[in-house]
Amino acid sequence: MSPEPSGTDRPAVGGGAELPLAGFLVLDLSMFWAGPFATKHLADLGAEVIKVEGPTRIDHVRTVSVPDRSVAEPYNTSRYFNEYNRNKYGLAIDLQTDAGRRIVQELAAMSDVVVENFRPGAIDRLGLGYEQLRRANPRVIMVSLPAYSGLEPERRLPGYGPNVEQMSGISHLSGYIDGPPQKFGISYGDPVAGLGGAAAVLMALVARERTGVGRRIEVSQRNLLLTFIGDALVAHQFGAHVERQGNRSPVHAPQGVYPSQGADGTPAEQADSWVAVSVTTDEQWTRLAEAMGRPDLAADARLLDARARRATHDDLDREIAAWTRTMPAATVADKLQTVGVPASPVLTPDDLRDDPQLTARAFLRTVDHATMTPMKLTAPTWHFHGLDVELRAAPGLGEHNRDILRGRLGLSDDYVDELEAQGVIAKEPQEKPGRSRHA
Amino acid sequence: MLEGLVVVELGSGVTTALATRTMAGFGAEVVKVEPPEGDCLRHVGAFPDGRTDGESSAAHLYFNGGKSSVVLDLRQQAARSALTAIVSAADLLVTDRRRGELEALGLDEPRLAAGFPKLSVVAVTPYGEDGPKADHLVTELTTFAAGGQLSLMGSPDREPVKPYGDQAGCQAALSVLGAAMTAVLRQLRTGRSSYVELALQELQASAMDMQGPMAYNGDPPYPGYGKRIGNSTHSLWSYYPSRDGDVGIFVNPTNIDSFLAAIGRPDLRDRMSDKTFLAGEMRDLVGRWCAERTNAEVHAAAVEHGAPFSYVARPADLLADPTLAETGIWHDIDAPGLGRLRVPGAPFAGSEPFELAPAPQLGQHTTAVLARYAGAIGEDTRAIVGGWRGR
């Protein structure tokens, strides 16, 4: 086996020739959410992304959000997996075997980009560390996505999204005014690191285009989240006490999240339906009060500026809530937008599916799947005008084993058969994975 | 990495500001266009005691580091012409102006494509450039509400609560950065420029953990996952009070052994599949273990045993953390009148330098930028800068 020369002019296994990243080969060793989210963006833009798993090392998210566990290949039907791994190619190969490691090392050596989120040090033990790859391919770009940095002592820590939220300081600053620090509703560090990872890859590709050399970049979730609270850190240093502010604004008032009826008329007390309202100018305050049918509030000289309204924010919240709870959130938002006051329903995941704005922009696309009824995937979010991006479902486990080993590495059918017989490559998990909901 | 790249920021929020700050740190020349009253980040604070001026706003000092500031009163034709001249010299325009505003400025997509074929544009708006909500008014709160993530954050018995600052904007900044780099790469490889459009709502809705993909396909959510779950999903995925703050215990099946070792109870290994035990005795046990320890002691146990524990870091904790400092995250700036301040530097770490000049004073570079890009000097600049009476 000998790798083909690295370059950008090889025919890809697939991908659109017109897309900005057509011709780039990305070896994706990552799992869970952050890494796959990064490479999803690269695949959407035309890069050939090979997702590497193993017969005993399948991406854990294949085991969650499976609609029907009684089907023949439930691990290929996860909603989560298909959303964040669409447009990629699947290689399932055992990195615990010499042959498996050698093959992945050869793929890495011909890749433009390698993305990984192993615990610090693991990648080196697999013979896939940056220094090892660089010797074979000085143009290679490696992006690592650890929870923390590779430094002692934090490199010893496993870290999930909520851990990183805490350690980055953003939890301390988030939450109800009278409450404790607040956890995000999603595993926030993951998508943030995914976006940071994608940006790091792309910036490194720009630099490589200019200099001809690759580089290694570490995208620590903790450090990246720190860049989202830089203003609070500045404020702390010059003595301003930055406190949790709930839904309020430090500048304007009133602002809050208020109860509303359900879309089907369910009373607000039972609906768990909410609308966000922000008043950013004195004029908007007048319009809000008038929309509420409360000219007395609009005329109240004690409420004419934001400072005064902040001082009586609790009272204003009660007045606004008394109005919003009489109608659905979308009705509140429409009424306020009509008179020039910022407002939006608090959209739930189900609401997003049916949201008229997202629908008008074809945010959800229907994509065929090998064993399921067509599924909905989100459209690419970086809209390059004039370019069409087609979506394919995520690869089944090991779906492209043979295409990759023959097409990329020139291995013979006989040898691929041998690898299959030895269990080095596979199309189904060797052991049925356990179920967990945490990624 | 980006030396020689000229970027114009025509924006007024966190998204374009953070994205272009990063570009500036990695070597790009970033020209920030401000109105005579200054960018909105100059007005949001927080402010030091006794000051409310735009030069001392923490948001401005952080998000606008490394840029040049040019004041343009875009109500004036002369200023619009100057902006066009500046843009004509740029590689990249990063803007959060809506389509109608760009049309009024003569910077809409057709005219830019015709007039400046080498210029790429990254345009980010709350809802996208079309659709029934394209012109809706927004704030950071309503934007976060429209994207879906707010609905999942907070206590189940209270209203949803937003996180600190403008998190929809911060997330979007990374997408703006990635899209911009893609456009630059495409230009380098093919000579073709790009117009890239991003919508804050879509960016959030595409990052909705597993709840998004399940809901989008009509699947029922897992119990407890479709709505707000507060700070605790179950006893091993939860916040707990410590002796001096709050800590997090977030244990997946692969972490069971390290978790039990860290709390000194390996004898409980056989009970880890007992749901009644986990929901009751285990919650009490972990709660006591955390309550008897400081944040630092919990963290030390995590490090010793490789357990996924954490603590809620406060600003002072972060600024004093020696490991964070060793990562090179901090960048020290000398802010006029405020002394030396420590701010996060590069969002990701490699061997490349990340250098930032202090955030500019309002209009600090107006004269130089206009002279360089618009050929305007002296009296010519008066109509351009409007009411600004700068240096």
PDB file of C-alpha atoms in Angstrom, chain B residues 122-210:
ATOM      1  CA  VAL B 122     -20.367  38.163   4.822  1.00  0.00           C
ATOM      2  CA  ALA B 123     -23.780  39.514   5.732  1.00  0.00           C
ATOM      3  CA  VAL B 124     -25.364  38.383   8.984  1.00  0.00           C
ATOM      4  CA  THR B 125     -28.893  39.321   9.993  1.00  0.00           C
ATOM      5  CA  PRO B 126     -31.321  38.120  12.670  1.00  0.00           C
ATOM      6  CA  TYR B 127     -33.644  36.179  10.394  1.00  0.00           C
ATOM      7  CA  GLY B 128     -31.978  36.210   6.986  1.00  0.00           C
ATOM      8  CA  GLU B 129     -32.521  38.492   4.056  1.00  0.00           C
ATOM      9  CA  ASP B 130     -35.997  37.257   3.153  1.00  0.00           C
ATOM     10  CA  GLY B 131     -39.045  35.658   4.717  1.00  0.00           C
ATOM     11  CA  PRO B 132     -41.917  37.121   6.758  1.00  0.00           C
ATOM     12  CA  LYS B 133     -39.707  38.091   9.714  1.00  0.00           C
ATOM     13  CA  ALA B 134     -36.788  39.499   7.765  1.00  0.00           C
ATOM     14  CA  ASP B 135     -37.521  43.006   8.959  1.00  0.00           C
ATOM     15  CA  HIS B 136     -38.494  42.201  12.542  1.00  0.00           C
ATOM     16  CA  LEU B 137     -36.939  44.282  15.259  1.00  0.00           C
ATOM     17  CA  VAL B 138     -34.688  42.333  17.591  1.00  0.00           C
ATOM     18  CA  THR B 139     -32.538  42.454  20.688  1.00  0.00           C
ATOM     19  CA  GLU B 140     -30.162  39.871  22.040  1.00  0.00           C
ATOM     20  CA  LEU B 141     -33.049  38.437  24.094  1.00  0.00           C
ATOM     21  CA  THR B 142     -35.569  38.147  21.277  1.00  0.00           C
ATOM     22  CA  THR B 143     -32.908  36.730  18.972  1.00  0.00           C
ATOM     23  CA  PHE B 144     -32.052  34.051  21.498  1.00  0.00           C
ATOM     24  CA  ALA B 145     -35.776  33.313  21.879  1.00  0.00           C
ATOM     25  CA  ALA B 146     -36.277  32.925  18.139  1.00  0.00           C
ATOM     26  CA  GLY B 147     -33.394  30.468  17.773  1.00  0.00           C
ATOM     27  CA  GLY B 148     -34.791  27.847  20.142  1.00  0.00           C
ATOM     28  CA  GLN B 149     -31.995  27.591  22.684  1.00  0.00           C
ATOM     29  CA  LEU B 150     -33.756  29.841  25.211  1.00  0.00           C
ATOM     30  CA  SER B 151     -36.696  27.447  25.450  1.00  0.00           C
ATOM     31  CA  LEU B 152     -34.448  24.779  26.978  1.00  0.00           C
ATOM     32  CA  MET B 153     -32.638  26.918  29.563  1.00  0.00           C
ATOM     33  CA  GLY B 154     -33.871  27.547  33.070  1.00  0.00           C
ATOM     34  CA  SER B 155     -35.946  25.941  35.763  1.00  0.00           C
ATOM     35  CA  PRO B 156     -38.972  23.894  34.736  1.00  0.00           C
ATOM     36  CA  ASP B 157     -41.183  25.799  37.168  1.00  0.00           C
ATOM     37  CA  ARG B 158     -40.144  29.243  35.964  1.00  0.00           C
ATOM     38  CA  GLU B 159     -39.847  31.213  32.763  1.00  0.00           C
ATOM     39  CA  PRO B 160     -36.942  30.367  30.450  1.00  0.00           C
ATOM     40  CA  VAL B 161     -33.827  32.375  31.254  1.00  0.00           C
ATOM     41  CA  LYS B 162     -31.160  33.606  28.896  1.00  0.00           C
ATOM     42  CA  PRO B 163     -27.419  33.199  29.432  1.00  0.00           C
ATOM     43  CA  TYR B 164     -24.959  36.011  29.948  1.00  0.00           C
ATOM     44  CA  GLY B 165     -24.558  38.637  27.245  1.00  0.00           C
ATOM     45  CA  ASP B 166     -25.372  38.067  23.619  1.00  0.00           C
ATOM     46  CA  GLN B 167     -24.764  34.366  23.183  1.00  0.00           C
ATOM     47  CA  ALA B 168     -26.641  34.161  19.899  1.00  0.00           C
ATOM     48  CA  GLY B 169     -24.261  36.821  18.675  1.00  0.00           C
ATOM     49  CA  CYS B 170     -21.159  35.135  20.035  1.00  0.00           C
ATOM     50  CA  GLN B 171     -22.048  31.819  18.416  1.00  0.00           C
ATOM     51  CA  ALA B 172     -22.734  33.609  15.173  1.00  0.00           C
ATOM     52  CA  ALA B 173     -19.359  35.341  15.344  1.00  0.00           C
ATOM     53  CA  LEU B 174     -17.665  31.985  14.900  1.00  0.00           C
ATOM     54  CA  SER B 175     -19.844  31.224  11.897  1.00  0.00           C
ATOM     55  CA  VAL B 176     -19.047  34.625  10.436  1.00  0.00           C
ATOM     56  CA  LEU B 177     -15.370  33.881  10.949  1.00  0.00           C
ATOM     57  CA  GLY B 178     -15.649  30.473   9.312  1.00  0.00           C
ATOM     58  CA  ALA B 179     -17.703  31.742   6.396  1.00  0.00           C
ATOM     59  CA  ALA B 180     -15.295  34.631   5.884  1.00  0.00           C
ATOM     60  CA  MET B 181     -12.304  32.311   5.838  1.00  0.00           C
ATOM     61  CA  THR B 182     -14.077  30.089   3.325  1.00  0.00           C
ATOM     62  CA  ALA B 183     -14.674  33.095   1.114  1.00  0.00           C
ATOM     63  CA  VAL B 184     -11.029  34.174   1.393  1.00  0.00           C
ATOM     64  CA  LEU B 185      -9.860  30.658   0.614  1.00  0.00           C
ATOM     65  CA  ARG B 186     -12.127  30.477  -2.406  1.00  0.00           C
ATOM     66  CA  GLN B 187     -10.789  33.788  -3.627  1.00  0.00           C
ATOM     67  CA  LEU B 188      -7.211  32.601  -3.238  1.00  0.00           C
ATOM     68  CA  ARG B 189      -7.848  29.319  -5.034  1.00  0.00           C
ATOM     69  CA  THR B 190     -10.195  30.347  -7.816  1.00  0.00           C
ATOM     70  CA  GLY B 191     -10.168  34.130  -7.977  1.00  0.00           C
ATOM     71  CA  ARG B 192     -13.892  34.131  -7.332  1.00  0.00           C
ATOM     72  CA  SER B 193     -15.471  36.286  -4.675  1.00  0.00           C
ATOM     73  CA  SER B 194     -18.433  35.269  -2.533  1.00  0.00           C
ATOM     74  CA  TYR B 195     -21.529  36.736  -0.961  1.00  0.00           C
ATOM     75  CA  VAL B 196     -22.338  34.733   2.129  1.00  0.00           C
ATOM     76  CA  GLU B 197     -25.541  35.221   4.037  1.00  0.00           C
ATOM     77  CA  LEU B 198     -26.106  34.033   7.597  1.00  0.00           C
ATOM     78  CA  ALA B 199     -29.199  34.178   9.796  1.00  0.00           C
ATOM     79  CA  LEU B 200     -28.864  34.155  13.563  1.00  0.00           C
ATOM     80  CA  GLN B 201     -32.062  32.183  13.934  1.00  0.00           C
ATOM     81  CA  GLU B 202     -30.877  29.422  11.623  1.00  0.00           C
ATOM     82  CA  LEU B 203     -27.448  29.267  13.236  1.00  0.00           C
ATOM     83  CA  GLN B 204     -29.019  28.527  16.614  1.00  0.00           C
ATOM     84  CA  ALA B 205     -31.711  26.227  15.289  1.00  0.00           C
ATOM     85  CA  SER B 206     -29.032  24.107  13.620  1.00  0.00           C
ATOM     86  CA  ALA B 207     -27.309  23.644  17.007  1.00  0.00           C
ATOM     87  CA  MET B 208     -30.131  22.244  19.103  1.00  0.00           C
ATOM     88  CA  ASP B 209     -28.378  19.182  20.484  1.00  0.00           C
ATOM     89  CA  MET B 210     -30.442  16.044  19.913  1.00  0.00           C
TER      90      MET B 210
END
